[in-house]
Coordinates of C-alpha atoms in Angstrom, one line a residue:
M1 CA 26.9 151.0 227.9
R2 CA 23.9 150.3 230.2
R3 CA 21.7 149.4 227.1
W4 CA 24.4 147.0 225.9
N5 CA 24.7 145.5 229.4
S6 CA 21.0 144.9 229.4
F7 CA 21.5 142.5 226.5
S8 CA 23.6 140.3 228.8
E9 CA 20.6 139.8 231.0
L10 CA 18.5 139.0 228.0
I11 CA 21.0 136.4 226.6
Y12 CA 21.5 134.2 229.6
F13 CA 18.6 131.8 229.1
P14 CA 19.2 131.2 225.3
L15 CA 22.9 131.0 226.0
E16 CA 22.4 128.2 228.6
V17 CA 20.3 126.3 226.0
L18 CA 23.0 126.8 223.4
Y19 CA 25.7 125.7 225.8
I20 CA 23.9 122.5 226.8
A21 CA 23.1 121.7 223.2
S22 CA 26.8 122.3 222.3
I23 CA 27.8 119.8 225.0
I24 CA 25.4 117.1 223.8
L25 CA 26.5 117.7 220.2
G26 CA 30.2 117.5 221.3
M27 CA 29.7 114.3 223.2
T28 CA 27.9 112.5 220.4
G29 CA 30.4 113.9 218.0
I30 CA 33.2 112.2 219.9
L31 CA 31.4 108.9 219.9
F32 CA 31.0 109.1 216.1
N33 CA 34.5 110.4 215.5
P34 CA 36.5 107.9 213.4
N35 CA 39.5 108.6 215.5
F36 CA 37.7 107.7 218.7
Q37 CA 36.3 104.6 217.2
I38 CA 39.8 103.3 216.8
F39 CA 39.9 102.9 220.6
F40 CA 36.2 102.2 221.2
S41 CA 33.6 101.3 218.7
I42 CA 29.8 101.3 219.2
N43 CA 27.9 98.9 217.0
H44 CA 24.5 98.3 218.9
P45 CA 21.7 99.7 216.6
F46 CA 19.6 100.9 219.5
I47 CA 22.5 102.9 221.1
L48 CA 23.4 104.3 217.7
S49 CA 19.8 105.5 217.2
I50 CA 19.8 107.2 220.6
L51 CA 23.0 108.9 219.8
D52 CA 21.7 110.0 216.4
M53 CA 18.6 111.3 218.0
L54 CA 20.6 113.4 220.6
R55 CA 22.9 114.6 217.8
Y56 CA 20.0 115.8 215.7
L57 CA 18.2 117.4 218.6
S58 CA 21.2 119.3 219.8
S59 CA 22.0 120.4 216.3
F60 CA 18.4 121.6 215.9
F61 CA 18.6 123.7 219.0
I62 CA 21.9 125.3 217.8
Q63 CA 20.5 126.0 214.4
N64 CA 17.4 127.6 215.9
F65 CA 19.2 129.6 218.5
P66 CA 17.9 132.9 216.8
L67 CA 14.3 131.7 217.5
I68 CA 15.1 130.9 221.1
F69 CA 16.7 134.3 221.5
L70 CA 13.7 136.0 219.9
L71 CA 11.2 134.3 222.3
R72 CA 13.3 135.2 225.3
A73 CA 13.6 138.8 224.2
V74 CA 9.9 139.4 223.8
Y75 CA 9.1 137.6 227.0
R76 CA 11.6 139.7 229.0
R77 CA 10.0 142.9 227.9
N78 CA 6.3 141.9 228.0
E79 CA 6.1 138.7 230.2
D80 CA 2.9 137.9 228.2
G81 CA 2.3 134.5 226.7
M82 CA 0.3 136.0 223.8
V83 CA 3.2 138.2 222.8
I84 CA 5.4 135.1 222.7
I85 CA 2.9 133.3 220.5
A86 CA 2.8 136.5 218.3
A87 CA 6.6 136.5 218.0
F88 CA 6.7 132.8 217.0
L89 CA 4.0 133.1 214.4
A90 CA 5.6 136.3 213.1
Y91 CA 8.9 134.5 212.8
L92 CA 7.2 131.9 210.6
A93 CA 5.4 134.6 208.6
F94 CA 8.6 136.5 208.1
H95 CA 10.3 133.5 206.5
V96 CA 7.2 132.6 204.4
G97 CA 7.4 136.1 203.0
I98 CA 11.0 135.5 202.0
M99 CA 10.2 132.1 200.6
F100 CA 7.7 133.2 198.0
F101 CA 9.7 136.2 196.7
A102 CA 13.4 135.1 197.1
P103 CA 15.3 134.4 193.9
T104 CA 16.0 130.7 193.4
N105 CA 19.3 130.9 191.5
L106 CA 21.6 131.6 194.5
A107 CA 24.0 129.2 196.2
P108 CA 22.0 126.4 197.8
E109 CA 23.8 126.8 201.1
T110 CA 22.1 130.2 201.5
Y111 CA 18.7 128.6 201.8
S112 CA 17.3 126.9 204.8
A113 CA 13.9 125.2 205.6
V114 CA 13.4 127.2 208.8
L115 CA 11.3 124.9 211.1
G116 CA 10.5 122.8 208.0
L117 CA 9.2 125.6 205.8
R118 CA 9.3 124.7 202.2
A119 CA 6.8 124.7 199.3
S120 CA 6.8 122.3 196.3
A121 CA 5.9 123.6 192.9
N122 CA 3.2 120.9 192.7
A123 CA 1.2 122.9 195.2
L124 CA 1.7 126.3 193.6
A125 CA 0.0 128.1 190.7
T126 CA 3.0 130.3 190.0
R127 CA 5.8 127.8 189.7
D128 CA 6.3 124.9 187.3
M129 CA 9.2 123.1 189.1
G130 CA 11.5 123.1 192.1
I131 CA 11.1 123.7 195.8
L132 CA 10.9 127.1 197.5
M133 CA 12.7 127.7 200.7
P134 CA 13.5 130.9 202.6
F135 CA 16.9 132.3 203.1
H136 CA 18.7 131.5 206.3
T137 CA 18.6 134.9 208.1
G138 CA 20.2 133.9 211.4
I139 CA 20.1 136.3 214.3
I140 CA 19.4 139.3 212.0
G141 CA 16.0 137.8 211.1
A142 CA 15.2 137.3 214.7
L143 CA 16.1 140.9 215.5
I144 CA 13.8 142.2 212.8
V145 CA 10.9 140.1 214.1
M146 CA 11.7 141.1 217.7
F147 CA 11.4 144.8 216.7
I148 CA 8.2 144.3 214.8
T149 CA 6.5 142.3 217.6
R150 CA 7.6 144.6 220.4
T151 CA 6.4 147.7 218.4
V152 CA 3.0 146.2 217.6
A153 CA 2.5 145.0 221.2
R154 CA 3.4 148.4 222.6
Q155 CA 1.1 150.3 220.3
L156 CA -1.9 147.9 220.5
K157 CA -1.8 147.6 224.2
T158 CA -2.5 151.3 224.5
R159 CA -5.2 151.2 221.9
S160 CA -8.3 153.3 222.5
P161 CA -11.5 151.3 223.2
Y162 CA -13.2 153.5 220.6
S163 CA -10.8 152.7 217.7
L164 CA -12.1 151.3 214.4
F165 CA -11.2 147.7 215.3
S166 CA -12.1 147.9 219.0
F167 CA -14.3 144.8 218.7
V168 CA -11.2 142.7 218.1
D169 CA -9.5 141.3 221.2
K170 CA -6.2 143.1 221.8
N171 CA -4.3 139.8 222.0
V172 CA -5.7 138.7 218.6
S173 CA -4.8 142.2 217.3
I174 CA -1.2 141.8 218.5
I175 CA -0.8 138.4 216.9
M176 CA -2.4 139.4 213.6
G177 CA -0.6 142.7 213.5
S178 CA 2.8 141.1 214.1
V179 CA 2.2 138.4 211.5
F180 CA 1.0 141.0 208.9
Y181 CA 4.0 143.3 209.3
A182 CA 6.5 140.4 209.6
L183 CA 5.1 138.9 206.4
F184 CA 5.7 142.0 204.4
A185 CA 9.1 142.6 206.1
G186 CA 10.0 139.1 204.8
V187 CA 9.0 140.2 201.3
G188 CA 11.2 143.2 201.6
V189 CA 14.1 141.1 202.9
A190 CA 13.7 138.7 200.0
F191 CA 14.7 141.6 197.6
I192 CA 17.5 143.0 199.9
W193 CA 19.1 139.8 201.1
P194 CA 20.6 138.7 197.8
Y195 CA 22.9 141.8 197.8
M196 CA 24.4 140.7 201.1
I197 CA 24.8 137.1 199.8
N198 CA 26.5 138.4 196.6
F199 CA 28.8 140.6 198.7
L200 CA 29.8 137.6 201.0
Q201 CA 30.2 135.4 197.9
A202 CA 32.6 138.0 196.5
V203 CA 34.6 138.0 199.7
F204 CA 34.7 134.2 199.7
S205 CA 35.9 134.2 196.1
F206 CA 38.7 136.7 197.0
I207 CA 39.8 134.5 199.9
A208 CA 39.7 131.3 197.8
R209 CA 42.1 132.8 195.2
D210 CA 45.1 132.2 197.4
L211 CA 44.6 130.2 200.6
N212 CA 48.4 130.3 201.1
N213 CA 48.3 134.1 201.5
P214 CA 48.3 135.1 205.2
I215 CA 46.1 138.1 204.5
N216 CA 43.5 135.9 202.9
L217 CA 43.7 133.5 205.9
F218 CA 43.4 136.4 208.3
I219 CA 40.2 137.6 206.6
Y220 CA 38.9 134.0 206.6
G221 CA 39.6 133.6 210.4
G222 CA 37.9 136.8 211.4
L223 CA 34.9 136.3 209.0
D224 CA 34.5 132.7 210.2
R225 CA 33.9 133.7 213.8
V226 CA 31.7 136.7 212.9
L227 CA 29.5 134.6 210.7
T228 CA 29.3 131.9 213.4
I229 CA 28.0 134.5 215.9
F230 CA 25.3 135.5 213.5
N231 CA 24.4 131.9 212.8
F232 CA 25.7 132.0 209.2
S233 CA 28.9 129.8 209.4
D234 CA 27.4 126.6 207.8
W235 CA 27.4 128.3 204.4
M236 CA 31.0 129.4 204.7
H237 CA 32.2 126.0 206.0
Q238 CA 30.3 124.1 203.4
L239 CA 32.1 126.1 200.6
F240 CA 35.6 125.9 202.1
W241 CA 35.5 122.5 203.7
F242 CA 33.8 120.5 200.9
T243 CA 34.0 122.4 197.6
S244 CA 36.9 123.5 195.3
M245 CA 36.9 126.9 197.1
G246 CA 38.9 125.2 199.8
G247 CA 41.3 123.6 197.3
N248 CA 41.4 120.2 195.6
W249 CA 43.5 117.1 195.6
V250 CA 43.7 114.1 193.2
D251 CA 44.7 110.8 194.9
P252 CA 47.0 108.2 193.2
L253 CA 43.9 106.5 191.8
G254 CA 42.6 109.6 190.1
A255 CA 39.8 110.4 192.6
V256 CA 39.2 114.1 193.1
F257 CA 38.6 115.5 196.6
N258 CA 37.4 119.1 197.0
G259 CA 37.7 121.2 200.1
D260 CA 40.0 121.5 203.1
V261 CA 38.3 119.0 205.3
A262 CA 37.5 116.5 202.5
M263 CA 41.1 116.6 201.4
W264 CA 42.5 116.0 204.9
T265 CA 40.0 113.2 205.5
A266 CA 41.0 111.4 202.3
Q267 CA 44.7 111.9 202.8
L268 CA 44.6 110.6 206.4
A269 CA 42.5 107.6 205.3
Q270 CA 45.1 106.8 202.7
N271 CA 48.0 107.5 205.1
I272 CA 49.4 110.2 202.9
S273 CA 51.1 113.1 204.6
G274 CA 52.9 116.3 203.5
F275 CA 50.0 118.3 201.9
T276 CA 48.6 121.6 203.0
S277 CA 45.1 120.6 203.7
G278 CA 44.0 121.3 207.3
K279 CA 45.0 125.0 207.5
L280 CA 41.3 126.0 208.0
I281 CA 41.0 123.8 211.1
T282 CA 44.3 124.1 213.0
P283 CA 43.3 127.3 215.1
Y284 CA 40.3 125.4 216.6
Y285 CA 42.7 123.2 218.5
I286 CA 44.4 126.1 220.2
L287 CA 41.1 127.9 220.9
N288 CA 39.3 124.9 222.3
I289 CA 42.2 123.3 224.2
F290 CA 44.0 126.4 225.5
A291 CA 42.3 129.7 225.0
V292 CA 38.8 128.9 226.2
P293 CA 40.0 127.1 229.4
A294 CA 42.2 130.2 230.2
F295 CA 39.2 132.4 229.8
I296 CA 37.0 130.2 232.1
L297 CA 39.7 130.1 234.8
A298 CA 40.2 133.9 234.7
A299 CA 36.5 134.6 234.7
Y300 CA 36.1 132.2 237.7
Q301 CA 38.4 134.5 239.7
T302 CA 35.8 137.2 239.6
Y303 CA 33.6 135.2 242.0
T304 CA 34.6 136.4 245.5
D305 CA 32.1 134.6 247.7
R306 CA 33.7 131.4 249.0
L307 CA 30.5 129.5 249.1
V308 CA 29.6 130.4 245.5
R309 CA 33.2 129.6 244.3
R310 CA 32.9 126.1 246.0
R311 CA 29.6 125.5 244.2
L312 CA 31.0 126.6 240.9
L313 CA 34.2 124.6 241.0
G314 CA 32.7 121.4 239.6
F315 CA 31.1 123.3 236.8
V316 CA 34.3 125.1 236.0
I317 CA 36.3 121.9 235.8
A318 CA 33.6 120.2 233.7
S319 CA 33.5 123.3 231.3
I320 CA 37.3 123.1 230.8
L321 CA 37.0 119.4 230.2
F322 CA 34.2 119.8 227.7
S323 CA 36.2 122.5 225.8
V324 CA 39.3 120.3 225.6
L325 CA 37.4 117.2 224.5
F326 CA 35.1 118.7 221.9
G327 CA 35.0 122.4 222.1
T328 CA 32.4 124.9 223.3
L329 CA 33.6 127.9 221.4
L330 CA 30.4 129.3 220.1
P331 CA 28.6 129.8 223.5
I332 CA 31.8 131.4 225.0
E333 CA 31.9 133.8 222.0
V334 CA 28.3 134.8 222.3
F335 CA 28.8 135.4 226.1
L336 CA 31.9 137.6 225.3
L337 CA 30.1 139.6 222.7
F338 CA 27.2 140.5 225.0
T339 CA 29.0 140.9 228.3
A340 CA 32.6 141.9 227.4
P341 CA 32.7 143.3 223.8
L342 CA 36.4 144.4 224.1
L343 CA 37.4 140.9 225.1
F344 CA 35.5 139.6 222.1
L345 CA 37.3 142.0 219.8
F346 CA 40.6 140.8 221.2
H347 CA 39.5 137.2 220.7
L348 CA 38.4 137.9 217.1
M349 CA 41.8 139.5 216.2
F350 CA 43.8 136.8 217.9
T351 CA 41.8 134.1 216.1
A352 CA 42.4 135.8 212.7
L353 CA 46.1 136.0 213.5
L354 CA 46.2 132.2 214.3
F355 CA 44.6 131.4 210.9
A356 CA 47.2 133.7 209.2
I357 CA 50.4 132.7 211.2
L358 CA 50.1 128.9 211.9
P359 CA 50.5 127.8 208.2
T360 CA 53.7 129.9 207.9
F361 CA 55.3 127.7 210.6
D362 CA 53.9 124.5 208.8
I363 CA 51.6 123.9 211.7
I364 CA 48.7 122.3 209.9
I365 CA 46.4 119.8 211.7
G366 CA 43.1 119.1 210.0
Y367 CA 39.8 117.5 210.9
R368 CA 38.7 114.0 209.8
F369 CA 35.0 114.4 209.0
S370 CA 32.4 113.7 206.4
G371 CA 28.7 114.5 206.8
A372 CA 26.4 117.4 207.6
I373 CA 28.2 120.6 208.6
S374 CA 25.7 121.3 211.4
V375 CA 27.0 118.4 213.4
A376 CA 30.8 119.0 212.9
T377 CA 32.9 119.5 216.1
P378 CA 36.5 120.4 215.0
G379 CA 39.3 121.0 217.4
S380 CA 39.0 117.9 219.6
I381 CA 42.0 116.6 221.6
I382 CA 41.0 113.1 220.5
D383 CA 42.2 113.9 216.9
L384 CA 45.6 115.1 218.3
L385 CA 46.0 112.0 220.4
V386 CA 45.7 109.8 217.3
L387 CA 48.1 111.9 215.3
M388 CA 50.8 111.7 218.1
R389 CA 51.6 108.2 216.8
N390 CA 52.5 109.6 213.4
P391 CA 56.1 110.7 213.2
F392 CA 55.3 113.2 210.4
Y393 CA 53.1 115.3 212.7
Q394 CA 55.2 115.2 215.9
R395 CA 57.1 118.4 215.1
A396 CA 53.9 120.2 214.3
L397 CA 52.2 119.0 217.5
I398 CA 55.2 120.1 219.6
I399 CA 55.0 123.6 218.1
L400 CA 51.2 123.6 218.4
L401 CA 51.6 122.7 222.1
F402 CA 54.1 125.6 222.6
I403 CA 51.8 128.1 220.8
G404 CA 48.9 126.8 222.8
L405 CA 50.6 127.3 226.1
M406 CA 51.5 130.8 225.1
S407 CA 47.9 131.4 224.1
F408 CA 46.7 130.1 227.4
L409 CA 48.9 132.6 229.3
L410 CA 47.9 135.4 227.0
Y411 CA 44.2 134.8 227.3
Y412 CA 44.4 134.4 231.1
A413 CA 46.4 137.7 231.4
V414 CA 44.2 139.7 229.1
T415 CA 41.0 138.4 230.6
S416 CA 42.2 139.0 234.2
Y417 CA 43.4 142.5 233.3
Y418 CA 40.0 143.3 231.7
Y419 CA 37.9 142.3 234.6
H420 CA 40.3 143.7 237.2
K421 CA 41.2 147.0 235.7
G422 CA 40.0 147.6 232.1
A423 CA 36.3 147.0 231.9
I424 CA 35.6 150.7 232.5
S425 CA 38.8 152.7 232.2
I426 CA 40.0 151.4 228.9
I427 CA 37.5 153.5 227.0
N428 CA 36.9 156.4 229.4
P429 CA 39.5 156.8 232.2
N430 CA 37.5 159.4 234.0
E431 CA 34.3 157.3 234.1
K432 CA 35.5 155.0 236.9
E433 CA 35.5 157.7 239.6
L434 CA 32.0 158.9 238.5
V435 CA 30.6 155.3 238.6
I436 CA 32.1 154.7 242.1
S437 CA 30.9 158.0 243.4
E438 CA 27.3 157.3 242.2
L439 CA 27.3 153.8 243.6
L440 CA 28.5 154.8 247.0
D441 CA 26.0 157.6 247.2
S442 CA 23.2 155.1 246.4
L443 CA 24.4 152.8 249.1
G444 CA 24.8 155.4 251.8
Q445 CA 28.6 155.7 251.5
V446 CA 31.3 153.2 252.5
G447 CA 30.4 153.1 256.2
N448 CA 26.9 151.8 255.4
I449 CA 28.3 148.7 253.5
K450 CA 28.3 145.7 255.8
M451 CA 29.6 143.2 253.2
I452 CA 30.3 143.2 249.4
N453 CA 31.0 140.3 247.0
A454 CA 31.2 140.1 243.2
S455 CA 30.6 137.8 240.3
I456 CA 31.3 138.1 236.6
G457 CA 28.2 140.3 236.0
K458 CA 27.1 141.7 239.4
I459 CA 28.0 142.9 242.8
I460 CA 26.1 141.7 245.9
V461 CA 26.0 144.2 248.8
Q462 CA 24.7 144.0 252.3
V463 CA 24.1 147.2 254.2
H464 CA 23.7 148.2 257.8
E465 CA 20.9 150.7 257.4
R466 CA 18.5 150.0 254.5
E467 CA 16.8 153.4 254.8
R468 CA 20.0 155.1 253.6
V469 CA 19.9 153.2 250.3
D470 CA 18.6 155.1 247.2
F471 CA 19.0 153.2 244.0
S472 CA 17.4 155.9 241.9
K473 CA 20.9 157.4 241.7
I474 CA 22.2 154.4 239.7
H475 CA 19.2 153.4 237.6
H476 CA 20.9 154.9 234.5
R477 CA 23.9 152.6 235.0
A478 CA 22.8 149.4 236.7
T479 CA 20.8 147.1 234.4
K480 CA 19.1 145.2 237.1
I481 CA 18.8 145.5 240.9
V482 CA 17.3 142.6 242.9
E483 CA 17.0 142.2 246.7
T484 CA 18.1 138.6 247.6
R485 CA 18.8 136.8 250.9
A486 CA 22.5 137.5 250.3
G487 CA 21.9 141.2 249.8
Y488 CA 21.3 143.6 247.0
A489 CA 22.4 142.1 243.7
I490 CA 23.3 145.0 241.3
S491 CA 24.1 144.1 237.7
Y492 CA 27.0 146.3 236.4
G493 CA 28.1 143.9 233.7
A494 CA 31.8 143.3 233.2
S495 CA 32.8 146.2 235.4
S496 CA 31.3 144.5 238.5
Y497 CA 34.6 143.0 239.8
M498 CA 36.4 146.3 239.3
L499 CA 33.8 148.1 241.5
Y500 CA 34.1 145.3 244.1
E501 CA 37.9 145.7 244.3
I502 CA 37.7 149.5 244.6
I503 CA 35.0 149.5 247.3
S504 CA 36.6 146.7 249.2
K505 CA 39.9 148.7 249.3
L506 CA 38.0 151.9 250.4
K507 CA 36.3 149.8 253.1
Q508 CA 39.5 148.3 254.3
D509 CA 41.3 151.7 254.3
G510 CA 38.4 153.1 256.4
L511 CA 38.8 150.2 259.0
V512 CA 42.5 150.8 259.2
L513 CA 42.0 154.5 259.7
N514 CA 39.5 153.9 262.5
E515 CA 41.8 151.5 264.2
G516 CA 44.6 154.1 264.0
K517 CA 42.4 156.7 265.7

């Protein structure tokens, strides 16, 4: 568990970038939302250009989250600028290797011009026509390059000065070695990746056979969130939102609209109600408006220092507002996966159930959108506010509100229980006592603890006698120990608040006992 918790320390910076990019994308998405423009329309060309620029930039950061994660990962381990350059160049080389050996007959959504990488047949001796692009490998490609770069850096930094290539600078060797191995790793992936694509395509085809079947929708909902985490969701959304895999509808004039989102957009524009399009979007409203705010509020309760809570209050309110207005689901899910895997598993199952159950109650609210998938922000409360005026959707919105409120209470209860009691003892009931015993031994027992506070990922401890502290006893559990002005900040991951509560009770019981004597 310590190794998994160490990933939470690694993810914070790229997660902050992802969160800010999601907020900017959501804000621009609202301003471009046709439903928002009913109330407020922006027509000034300069302002529209600024919004387009911000929308493109935020989408670019989200699409390249794997690269940001890669650079942060290699920096944390090495803290060497040359290793970061090596990782970046190796990432490019990895995708170049894929580009020149990948088959060109697969679904176009599976290819991506990573950082603009593409090659026209006009410049190639081996191709007569077409454009070569690498596969989109998401976070998996970043992990492969991270492993290569770290391994090369570790081996070459201990290289003997009498080796065959000792005349080559070590930094240059790290860069060239990383690029070389990443290039051939890309070639290997180019032959392996199509099998994964074909497998997922088969799963998509199975789901598309009957989108009215709750089992198919359950699989769709779970797969949707998993692929989003791995940075693959655009492919799935493109197929089900804008192709016949998501269904088709012919309007009264004979025009054909393919895909769940395309059908809903066309039907809403023509003021036609009563169809089943929108079932692949409805759960986003519950997740964004009710579930994510509940998680944020419950997580906020794990901060025990009053000054810290006061400083965070504005951020918490803003985060809830952002989630309700345009959704910040992806950053929250990445945070859960790396800091609280069991909570993420609960969220994944609940999301899949929403996809399966909501259509059976005729709760179908879609998303009015046309354009690039990468800038879509479904699940906004703005869309619901517009539909409230339509009598046909009022029943669905009332039931959606009820299910949303129940989801809010459930997420709040499950999250609170996890951080208060379940972060350790759910998997191994006997581990809690061992962790507490080791921590108290390292701090010089309860009597040496002057003050203790907690946050969602760490405990902060002040002691009376520093010479009694021995952190070597907990190095195998705590992922990071830093001495700050507020005390020793010890990273225990999701179990930090549990440890705080237990130690606080022991400390309080000790004070009561002393007063009784």
